[in-house]
Amino acid sequence: MFSLACGYFNTWSTRREVRLLLLGLSNAGKTTILEQLKSMYKRKNPLPFHKIQPTVGLNIVELQFRTIKAVVWDVGGSEKFRPVWEKYYQDINAVLFVVDSNDMECLPSAKRVLKEVVGHPDLCETPVLILANKQDLNSSLPLEVVEAMLDVDGALKDRPFHVQACSAYTRNGIEAAFFWLIKQMRRN
């Protein structure tokens, strides 16, 4: 009985570290989402929205989701920086891909970039969380349209994936998205 209790305690108290890669085109809202996550899981006030600058290079943040320690790598989304992304693919546990659901003109580029990312051999079975950001704006596309324009069923059919409507500004959808992600990390 004692060994059963010890095993149960060790299972639930063990801290596991996972690496999450936060990607997307420029101005999709990656860093704003990261700031909201910091405020939710590190109990720190996020930067005011007007002070969040486009990422040049890399932001690294550690977050604690119960028994999972997540190291989130927020990599700049500018076209000049995207060739560097693959240097971060090795040993990644999940990809978070942020799209601006208010910018219909950028979605074809986001589709192409997403296919390139998930097609890389280092990410062949890696779970993917797509965050359809900026849903707080009246002109944003519905989630079903974003999913169709990204061809998520075709691009992500061989791996666990989830597409979540969200707003980095209001936080709507962010917590639900990360509950899905935590669940995936516990399975793997």
PDB file of N, CA and C in Angstrom, residues 74-165:
ATOM      1  N   ASP A  74       9.373  32.312 -28.334  1.00  0.00           N
ATOM      2  CA  ASP A  74       8.646  33.218 -29.228  1.00  0.00           C
ATOM      3  C   ASP A  74       9.653  33.740 -30.238  1.00  0.00           C
ATOM      4  N   VAL A  75       9.536  33.256 -31.473  1.00  0.00           N
ATOM      5  CA  VAL A  75      10.530  33.585 -32.500  1.00  0.00           C
ATOM      6  C   VAL A  75       9.937  34.613 -33.458  1.00  0.00           C
ATOM      7  N   GLY A  76      10.726  35.621 -33.782  1.00  0.00           N
ATOM      8  CA  GLY A  76      10.277  36.686 -34.680  1.00  0.00           C
ATOM      9  C   GLY A  76       9.696  36.141 -35.973  1.00  0.00           C
ATOM     10  N   GLY A  77       8.634  36.772 -36.463  1.00  0.00           N
ATOM     11  CA  GLY A  77       7.917  36.269 -37.623  1.00  0.00           C
ATOM     12  C   GLY A  77       8.208  36.974 -38.930  1.00  0.00           C
ATOM     13  N   SER A  78       9.161  37.903 -38.928  1.00  0.00           N
ATOM     14  CA  SER A  78       9.440  38.616 -40.175  1.00  0.00           C
ATOM     15  C   SER A  78      10.001  37.649 -41.210  1.00  0.00           C
ATOM     16  N   GLU A  79       9.752  37.968 -42.466  1.00  0.00           N
ATOM     17  CA  GLU A  79      10.181  37.082 -43.551  1.00  0.00           C
ATOM     18  C   GLU A  79      11.695  36.871 -43.546  1.00  0.00           C
ATOM     19  N   LYS A  80      12.445  37.887 -43.165  1.00  0.00           N
ATOM     20  CA  LYS A  80      13.909  37.767 -43.119  1.00  0.00           C
ATOM     21  C   LYS A  80      14.365  36.793 -42.043  1.00  0.00           C
ATOM     22  N   PHE A  81      13.569  36.656 -40.972  1.00  0.00           N
ATOM     23  CA  PHE A  81      13.979  35.825 -39.847  1.00  0.00           C
ATOM     24  C   PHE A  81      13.504  34.376 -39.977  1.00  0.00           C
ATOM     25  N   ARG A  82      12.504  34.111 -40.819  1.00  0.00           N
ATOM     26  CA  ARG A  82      11.929  32.768 -40.908  1.00  0.00           C
ATOM     27  C   ARG A  82      12.919  31.662 -41.276  1.00  0.00           C
ATOM     28  N   PRO A  83      13.939  31.913 -42.104  1.00  0.00           N
ATOM     29  CA  PRO A  83      14.899  30.831 -42.373  1.00  0.00           C
ATOM     30  C   PRO A  83      15.622  30.327 -41.116  1.00  0.00           C
ATOM     31  N   VAL A  84      15.651  31.109 -40.070  1.00  0.00           N
ATOM     32  CA  VAL A  84      16.310  30.723 -38.821  1.00  0.00           C
ATOM     33  C   VAL A  84      15.414  29.808 -37.980  1.00  0.00           C
ATOM     34  N   TRP A  85      14.114  29.825 -38.241  1.00  0.00           N
ATOM     35  CA  TRP A  85      13.179  29.047 -37.428  1.00  0.00           C
ATOM     36  C   TRP A  85      13.608  27.592 -37.270  1.00  0.00           C
ATOM     37  N   GLU A  86      14.064  26.969 -38.354  1.00  0.00           N
ATOM     38  CA  GLU A  86      14.346  25.539 -38.276  1.00  0.00           C
ATOM     39  C   GLU A  86      15.473  25.201 -37.311  1.00  0.00           C
ATOM     40  N   LYS A  87      16.268  26.161 -36.929  1.00  0.00           N
ATOM     41  CA  LYS A  87      17.308  25.911 -35.920  1.00  0.00           C
ATOM     42  C   LYS A  87      16.690  25.606 -34.551  1.00  0.00           C
ATOM     43  N   TYR A  88      15.417  25.965 -34.361  1.00  0.00           N
ATOM     44  CA  TYR A  88      14.729  25.754 -33.085  1.00  0.00           C
ATOM     45  C   TYR A  88      13.818  24.526 -33.094  1.00  0.00           C
ATOM     46  N   TYR A  89      13.728  23.801 -34.201  1.00  0.00           N
ATOM     47  CA  TYR A  89      12.773  22.706 -34.328  1.00  0.00           C
ATOM     48  C   TYR A  89      13.148  21.462 -33.529  1.00  0.00           C
ATOM     49  N   GLN A  90      14.419  21.220 -33.366  1.00  0.00           N
ATOM     50  CA  GLN A  90      14.847  19.992 -32.698  1.00  0.00           C
ATOM     51  C   GLN A  90      14.397  19.997 -31.240  1.00  0.00           C
ATOM     52  N   ASP A  91      13.875  18.880 -30.785  1.00  0.00           N
ATOM     53  CA  ASP A  91      13.438  18.679 -29.398  1.00  0.00           C
ATOM     54  C   ASP A  91      12.267  19.569 -28.977  1.00  0.00           C
ATOM     55  N   ILE A  92      11.448  19.987 -29.937  1.00  0.00           N
ATOM     56  CA  ILE A  92      10.251  20.772 -29.628  1.00  0.00           C
ATOM     57  C   ILE A  92       9.111  19.801 -29.336  1.00  0.00           C
ATOM     58  N   ASN A  93       8.319  20.098 -28.309  1.00  0.00           N
ATOM     59  CA  ASN A  93       7.202  19.238 -27.940  1.00  0.00           C
ATOM     60  C   ASN A  93       5.890  19.653 -28.594  1.00  0.00           C
ATOM     61  N   ALA A  94       5.772  20.926 -28.976  1.00  0.00           N
ATOM     62  CA  ALA A  94       4.559  21.395 -29.657  1.00  0.00           C
ATOM     63  C   ALA A  94       4.863  22.716 -30.353  1.00  0.00           C
ATOM     64  N   VAL A  95       4.109  22.943 -31.437  1.00  0.00           N
ATOM     65  CA  VAL A  95       4.196  24.202 -32.167  1.00  0.00           C
ATOM     66  C   VAL A  95       2.897  24.970 -31.932  1.00  0.00           C
ATOM     67  N   LEU A  96       3.038  26.231 -31.594  1.00  0.00           N
ATOM     68  CA  LEU A  96       1.902  27.144 -31.488  1.00  0.00           C
ATOM     69  C   LEU A  96       2.028  28.098 -32.663  1.00  0.00           C
ATOM     70  N   PHE A  97       1.056  28.075 -33.549  1.00  0.00           N
ATOM     71  CA  PHE A  97       1.115  28.891 -34.754  1.00  0.00           C
ATOM     72  C   PHE A  97      -0.016  29.906 -34.679  1.00  0.00           C
ATOM     73  N   VAL A  98       0.352  31.176 -34.654  1.00  0.00           N
ATOM     74  CA  VAL A  98      -0.625  32.255 -34.498  1.00  0.00           C
ATOM     75  C   VAL A  98      -0.903  32.869 -35.861  1.00  0.00           C
ATOM     76  N   VAL A  99      -2.194  33.030 -36.161  1.00  0.00           N
ATOM     77  CA  VAL A  99      -2.592  33.708 -37.391  1.00  0.00           C
ATOM     78  C   VAL A  99      -3.486  34.890 -37.048  1.00  0.00           C
ATOM     79  N   ASP A 100      -3.391  35.916 -37.867  1.00  0.00           N
ATOM     80  CA  ASP A 100      -4.235  37.096 -37.730  1.00  0.00           C
ATOM     81  C   ASP A 100      -5.520  36.829 -38.501  1.00  0.00           C
ATOM     82  N   SER A 101      -6.588  36.497 -37.795  1.00  0.00           N
ATOM     83  CA  SER A 101      -7.847  36.159 -38.470  1.00  0.00           C
ATOM     84  C   SER A 101      -8.582  37.403 -38.963  1.00  0.00           C
ATOM     85  N   ASN A 102      -7.984  38.544 -38.771  1.00  0.00           N
ATOM     86  CA  ASN A 102      -8.552  39.797 -39.266  1.00  0.00           C
ATOM     87  C   ASN A 102      -7.893  40.228 -40.582  1.00  0.00           C
ATOM     88  N   ASP A 103      -6.887  39.501 -41.036  1.00  0.00           N
ATOM     89  CA  ASP A 103      -6.137  39.888 -42.231  1.00  0.00           C
ATOM     90  C   ASP A 103      -6.245  38.788 -43.294  1.00  0.00           C
ATOM     91  N   MET A 104      -7.296  38.868 -44.087  1.00  0.00           N
ATOM     92  CA  MET A 104      -7.556  37.845 -45.097  1.00  0.00           C
ATOM     93  C   MET A 104      -6.431  37.751 -46.126  1.00  0.00           C
ATOM     94  N   GLU A 105      -5.773  38.857 -46.397  1.00  0.00           N
ATOM     95  CA  GLU A 105      -4.705  38.869 -47.397  1.00  0.00           C
ATOM     96  C   GLU A 105      -3.471  38.098 -46.944  1.00  0.00           C
ATOM     97  N   CYS A 106      -3.254  37.999 -45.641  1.00  0.00           N
ATOM     98  CA  CYS A 106      -2.078  37.283 -45.128  1.00  0.00           C
ATOM     99  C   CYS A 106      -2.321  35.784 -44.959  1.00  0.00           C
ATOM    100  N   LEU A 107      -3.554  35.338 -44.975  1.00  0.00           N
ATOM    101  CA  LEU A 107      -3.826  33.917 -44.721  1.00  0.00           C
ATOM    102  C   LEU A 107      -3.209  32.980 -45.762  1.00  0.00           C
ATOM    103  N   PRO A 108      -3.169  33.318 -47.066  1.00  0.00           N
ATOM    104  CA  PRO A 108      -2.463  32.423 -47.989  1.00  0.00           C
ATOM    105  C   PRO A 108      -0.975  32.272 -47.645  1.00  0.00           C
ATOM    106  N   SER A 109      -0.342  33.354 -47.219  1.00  0.00           N
ATOM    107  CA  SER A 109       1.060  33.258 -46.787  1.00  0.00           C
ATOM    108  C   SER A 109       1.178  32.428 -45.517  1.00  0.00           C
ATOM    109  N   ALA A 110       0.249  32.623 -44.596  1.00  0.00           N
ATOM    110  CA  ALA A 110       0.261  31.842 -43.357  1.00  0.00           C
ATOM    111  C   ALA A 110       0.090  30.355 -43.666  1.00  0.00           C
ATOM    112  N   LYS A 111      -0.768  30.030 -44.619  1.00  0.00           N
ATOM    113  CA  LYS A 111      -0.970  28.630 -45.036  1.00  0.00           C
ATOM    114  C   LYS A 111       0.332  28.039 -45.571  1.00  0.00           C
ATOM    115  N   ARG A 112       1.000  28.778 -46.440  1.00  0.00           N
ATOM    116  CA  ARG A 112       2.263  28.306 -47.020  1.00  0.00           C
ATOM    117  C   ARG A 112       3.317  28.097 -45.937  1.00  0.00           C
ATOM    118  N   VAL A 113       3.439  29.067 -45.032  1.00  0.00           N
ATOM    119  CA  VAL A 113       4.443  28.988 -43.964  1.00  0.00           C
ATOM    120  C   VAL A 113       4.117  27.835 -43.012  1.00  0.00           C
ATOM    121  N   LEU A 114       2.848  27.672 -42.669  1.00  0.00           N
ATOM    122  CA  LEU A 114       2.441  26.565 -41.793  1.00  0.00           C
ATOM    123  C   LEU A 114       2.805  25.225 -42.417  1.00  0.00           C
ATOM    124  N   LYS A 115       2.539  25.058 -43.711  1.00  0.00           N
ATOM    125  CA  LYS A 115       2.881  23.799 -44.385  1.00  0.00           C
ATOM    126  C   LYS A 115       4.392  23.562 -44.386  1.00  0.00           C
ATOM    127  N   GLU A 116       5.164  24.616 -44.570  1.00  0.00           N
ATOM    128  CA  GLU A 116       6.621  24.478 -44.526  1.00  0.00           C
ATOM    129  C   GLU A 116       7.073  24.037 -43.135  1.00  0.00           C
ATOM    130  N   VAL A 117       6.506  24.653 -42.115  1.00  0.00           N
ATOM    131  CA  VAL A 117       6.893  24.334 -40.735  1.00  0.00           C
ATOM    132  C   VAL A 117       6.561  22.880 -40.420  1.00  0.00           C
ATOM    133  N   VAL A 118       5.304  22.484 -40.617  1.00  0.00           N
ATOM    134  CA  VAL A 118       4.897  21.126 -40.222  1.00  0.00           C
ATOM    135  C   VAL A 118       5.482  20.061 -41.141  1.00  0.00           C
ATOM    136  N   GLY A 119       5.965  20.465 -42.315  1.00  0.00           N
ATOM    137  CA  GLY A 119       6.591  19.519 -43.222  1.00  0.00           C
ATOM    138  C   GLY A 119       8.049  19.230 -42.904  1.00  0.00           C
ATOM    139  N   HIS A 120       8.616  19.957 -41.968  1.00  0.00           N
ATOM    140  CA  HIS A 120      10.017  19.733 -41.603  1.00  0.00           C
ATOM    141  C   HIS A 120      10.149  18.397 -40.868  1.00  0.00           C
ATOM    142  N   PRO A 121      11.180  17.603 -41.198  1.00  0.00           N
ATOM    143  CA  PRO A 121      11.340  16.283 -40.578  1.00  0.00           C
ATOM    144  C   PRO A 121      11.438  16.303 -39.051  1.00  0.00           C
ATOM    145  N   ASP A 122      11.989  17.354 -38.470  1.00  0.00           N
ATOM    146  CA  ASP A 122      12.099  17.411 -37.008  1.00  0.00           C
ATOM    147  C   ASP A 122      10.749  17.605 -36.321  1.00  0.00           C
ATOM    148  N   LEU A 123       9.727  17.986 -37.081  1.00  0.00           N
ATOM    149  CA  LEU A 123       8.418  18.268 -36.498  1.00  0.00           C
ATOM    150  C   LEU A 123       7.333  17.318 -37.016  1.00  0.00           C
ATOM    151  N   CYS A 124       7.731  16.154 -37.535  1.00  0.00           N
ATOM    152  CA  CYS A 124       6.799  15.295 -38.271  1.00  0.00           C
ATOM    153  C   CYS A 124       5.578  14.842 -37.469  1.00  0.00           C
ATOM    154  N   GLU A 125       5.683  14.608 -36.181  1.00  0.00           N
ATOM    155  CA  GLU A 125       4.524  14.175 -35.394  1.00  0.00           C
ATOM    156  C   GLU A 125       4.218  15.128 -34.247  1.00  0.00           C
ATOM    157  N   THR A 126       4.801  16.291 -34.293  1.00  0.00           N
ATOM    158  CA  THR A 126       4.649  17.265 -33.226  1.00  0.00           C
ATOM    159  C   THR A 126       3.238  17.844 -33.212  1.00  0.00           C
ATOM    160  N   PRO A 127       2.588  17.890 -32.044  1.00  0.00           N
ATOM    161  CA  PRO A 127       1.267  18.510 -31.972  1.00  0.00           C
ATOM    162  C   PRO A 127       1.330  19.994 -32.365  1.00  0.00           C
ATOM    163  N   VAL A 128       0.252  20.472 -32.990  1.00  0.00           N
ATOM    164  CA  VAL A 128       0.188  21.855 -33.440  1.00  0.00           C
ATOM    165  C   VAL A 128      -1.082  22.499 -32.890  1.00  0.00           C
ATOM    166  N   LEU A 129      -0.898  23.631 -32.256  1.00  0.00           N
ATOM    167  CA  LEU A 129      -2.005  24.457 -31.784  1.00  0.00           C
ATOM    168  C   LEU A 129      -2.027  25.711 -32.644  1.00  0.00           C
ATOM    169  N   ILE A 130      -3.108  25.910 -33.378  1.00  0.00           N
ATOM    170  CA  ILE A 130      -3.252  27.122 -34.182  1.00  0.00           C
ATOM    171  C   ILE A 130      -4.169  28.071 -33.435  1.00  0.00           C
ATOM    172  N   LEU A 131      -3.674  29.274 -33.224  1.00  0.00           N
ATOM    173  CA  LEU A 131      -4.446  30.306 -32.540  1.00  0.00           C
ATOM    174  C   LEU A 131      -4.919  31.326 -33.576  1.00  0.00           C
ATOM    175  N   ALA A 132      -6.217  31.321 -33.853  1.00  0.00           N
ATOM    176  CA  ALA A 132      -6.819  32.283 -34.781  1.00  0.00           C
ATOM    177  C   ALA A 132      -7.092  33.555 -33.989  1.00  0.00           C
ATOM    178  N   ASN A 133      -6.109  34.414 -33.959  1.00  0.00           N
ATOM    179  CA  ASN A 133      -6.101  35.598 -33.099  1.00  0.00           C
ATOM    180  C   ASN A 133      -6.937  36.741 -33.696  1.00  0.00           C
ATOM    181  N   LYS A 134      -7.183  37.710 -32.859  1.00  0.00           N
ATOM    182  CA  LYS A 134      -7.882  38.966 -33.184  1.00  0.00           C
ATOM    183  C   LYS A 134      -9.367  38.753 -33.448  1.00  0.00           C
ATOM    184  N   GLN A 135      -9.935  37.750 -32.779  1.00  0.00           N
ATOM    185  CA  GLN A 135     -11.359  37.484 -32.911  1.00  0.00           C
ATOM    186  C   GLN A 135     -12.220  38.542 -32.217  1.00  0.00           C
ATOM    187  N   ASP A 136     -11.601  39.426 -31.476  1.00  0.00           N
ATOM    188  CA  ASP A 136     -12.349  40.508 -30.832  1.00  0.00           C
ATOM    189  C   ASP A 136     -12.736  41.606 -31.825  1.00  0.00           C
ATOM    190  N   LEU A 137     -12.146  41.586 -33.004  1.00  0.00           N
ATOM    191  CA  LEU A 137     -12.442  42.605 -34.014  1.00  0.00           C
ATOM    192  C   LEU A 137     -13.645  42.188 -34.846  1.00  0.00           C
ATOM    193  N   ASN A 138     -14.529  43.134 -35.120  1.00  0.00           N
ATOM    194  CA  ASN A 138     -15.752  42.833 -35.872  1.00  0.00           C
ATOM    195  C   ASN A 138     -15.475  42.299 -37.268  1.00  0.00           C
ATOM    196  N   SER A 139     -14.363  42.695 -37.857  1.00  0.00           N
ATOM    197  CA  SER A 139     -14.064  42.288 -39.224  1.00  0.00           C
ATOM    198  C   SER A 139     -13.265  40.986 -39.314  1.00  0.00           C
ATOM    199  N   SER A 140     -13.036  40.315 -38.181  1.00  0.00           N
ATOM    200  CA  SER A 140     -12.261  39.072 -38.226  1.00  0.00           C
ATOM    201  C   SER A 140     -13.081  37.963 -38.874  1.00  0.00           C
ATOM    202  N   LEU A 141     -12.367  37.050 -39.504  1.00  0.00           N
ATOM    203  CA  LEU A 141     -13.019  35.928 -40.179  1.00  0.00           C
ATOM    204  C   LEU A 141     -13.464  34.885 -39.161  1.00  0.00           C
ATOM    205  N   PRO A 142     -14.582  34.228 -39.407  1.00  0.00           N
ATOM    206  CA  PRO A 142     -15.012  33.148 -38.508  1.00  0.00           C
ATOM    207  C   PRO A 142     -13.985  32.013 -38.508  1.00  0.00           C
ATOM    208  N   LEU A 143     -13.953  31.281 -37.434  1.00  0.00           N
ATOM    209  CA  LEU A 143     -12.982  30.209 -37.267  1.00  0.00           C
ATOM    210  C   LEU A 143     -13.043  29.202 -38.418  1.00  0.00           C
ATOM    211  N   GLU A 144     -14.239  28.841 -38.856  1.00  0.00           N
ATOM    212  CA  GLU A 144     -14.388  27.859 -39.934  1.00  0.00           C
ATOM    213  C   GLU A 144     -13.722  28.346 -41.220  1.00  0.00           C
ATOM    214  N   VAL A 145     -13.799  29.643 -41.502  1.00  0.00           N
ATOM    215  CA  VAL A 145     -13.179  30.207 -42.705  1.00  0.00           C
ATOM    216  C   VAL A 145     -11.659  30.168 -42.568  1.00  0.00           C
ATOM    217  N   VAL A 146     -11.158  30.514 -41.394  1.00  0.00           N
ATOM    218  CA  VAL A 146      -9.704  30.469 -41.153  1.00  0.00           C
ATOM    219  C   VAL A 146      -9.204  29.037 -41.333  1.00  0.00           C
ATOM    220  N   GLU A 147      -9.919  28.068 -40.749  1.00  0.00           N
ATOM    221  CA  GLU A 147      -9.517  26.657 -40.888  1.00  0.00           C
ATOM    222  C   GLU A 147      -9.482  26.234 -42.351  1.00  0.00           C
ATOM    223  N   ALA A 148     -10.491  26.628 -43.107  1.00  0.00           N
ATOM    224  CA  ALA A 148     -10.545  26.254 -44.528  1.00  0.00           C
ATOM    225  C   ALA A 148      -9.424  26.923 -45.315  1.00  0.00           C
ATOM    226  N   MET A 149      -9.164  28.202 -45.046  1.00  0.00           N
ATOM    227  CA  MET A 149      -8.117  28.914 -45.783  1.00  0.00           C
ATOM    228  C   MET A 149      -6.730  28.375 -45.471  1.00  0.00           C
ATOM    229  N   LEU A 150      -6.544  27.844 -44.268  1.00  0.00           N
ATOM    230  CA  LEU A 150      -5.257  27.248 -43.899  1.00  0.00           C
ATOM    231  C   LEU A 150      -5.165  25.779 -44.298  1.00  0.00           C
ATOM    232  N   ASP A 151      -6.278  25.191 -44.701  1.00  0.00           N
ATOM    233  CA  ASP A 151      -6.333  23.767 -45.061  1.00  0.00           C
ATOM    234  C   ASP A 151      -5.778  22.903 -43.928  1.00  0.00           C
ATOM    235  N   VAL A 152      -6.293  23.134 -42.725  1.00  0.00           N
ATOM    236  CA  VAL A 152      -5.744  22.434 -41.561  1.00  0.00           C
ATOM    237  C   VAL A 152      -5.957  20.929 -41.629  1.00  0.00           C
ATOM    238  N   ASP A 153      -7.090  20.489 -42.148  1.00  0.00           N
ATOM    239  CA  ASP A 153      -7.326  19.043 -42.221  1.00  0.00           C
ATOM    240  C   ASP A 153      -6.321  18.361 -43.134  1.00  0.00           C
ATOM    241  N   GLY A 154      -5.931  19.021 -44.215  1.00  0.00           N
ATOM    242  CA  GLY A 154      -4.940  18.445 -45.121  1.00  0.00           C
ATOM    243  C   GLY A 154      -3.522  18.572 -44.602  1.00  0.00           C
ATOM    244  N   ALA A 155      -3.189  19.734 -44.069  1.00  0.00           N
ATOM    245  CA  ALA A 155      -1.812  20.000 -43.634  1.00  0.00           C
ATOM    246  C   ALA A 155      -1.448  19.280 -42.343  1.00  0.00           C
ATOM    247  N   LEU A 156      -2.431  19.036 -41.483  1.00  0.00           N
ATOM    248  CA  LEU A 156      -2.132  18.525 -40.142  1.00  0.00           C
ATOM    249  C   LEU A 156      -2.735  17.151 -39.865  1.00  0.00           C
ATOM    250  N   LYS A 157      -3.122  16.435 -40.894  1.00  0.00           N
ATOM    251  CA  LYS A 157      -3.860  15.188 -40.711  1.00  0.00           C
ATOM    252  C   LYS A 157      -3.096  14.099 -39.970  1.00  0.00           C
ATOM    253  N   ASP A 158      -1.772  14.141 -39.972  1.00  0.00           N
ATOM    254  CA  ASP A 158      -0.976  13.069 -39.378  1.00  0.00           C
ATOM    255  C   ASP A 158      -0.471  13.380 -37.975  1.00  0.00           C
ATOM    256  N   ARG A 159      -1.126  14.273 -37.292  1.00  0.00           N
ATOM    257  CA  ARG A 159      -0.649  14.677 -35.962  1.00  0.00           C
ATOM    258  C   ARG A 159      -1.819  15.231 -35.157  1.00  0.00           C
ATOM    259  N   PRO A 160      -1.664  15.310 -33.837  1.00  0.00           N
ATOM    260  CA  PRO A 160      -2.696  15.986 -33.049  1.00  0.00           C
ATOM    261  C   PRO A 160      -2.654  17.485 -33.359  1.00  0.00           C
ATOM    262  N   PHE A 161      -3.828  18.078 -33.551  1.00  0.00           N
ATOM    263  CA  PHE A 161      -3.883  19.519 -33.757  1.00  0.00           C
ATOM    264  C   PHE A 161      -5.204  20.067 -33.241  1.00  0.00           C
ATOM    265  N   HIS A 162      -5.185  21.346 -32.986  1.00  0.00           N
ATOM    266  CA  HIS A 162      -6.386  22.044 -32.524  1.00  0.00           C
ATOM    267  C   HIS A 162      -6.312  23.470 -33.040  1.00  0.00           C
ATOM    268  N   VAL A 163      -7.453  23.985 -33.490  1.00  0.00           N
ATOM    269  CA  VAL A 163      -7.540  25.371 -33.923  1.00  0.00           C
ATOM    270  C   VAL A 163      -8.472  26.082 -32.954  1.00  0.00           C
ATOM    271  N   GLN A 164      -7.982  27.163 -32.365  1.00  0.00           N
ATOM    272  CA  GLN A 164      -8.734  27.875 -31.341  1.00  0.00           C
ATOM    273  C   GLN A 164      -8.898  29.340 -31.725  1.00  0.00           C
ATOM    274  N   ALA A 165     -10.135  29.801 -31.752  1.00  0.00           N
ATOM    275  CA  ALA A 165     -10.388  31.230 -31.913  1.00  0.00           C
ATOM    276  C   ALA A 165      -9.976  31.918 -30.623  1.00  0.00           C
TER     277      ALA A 165
END
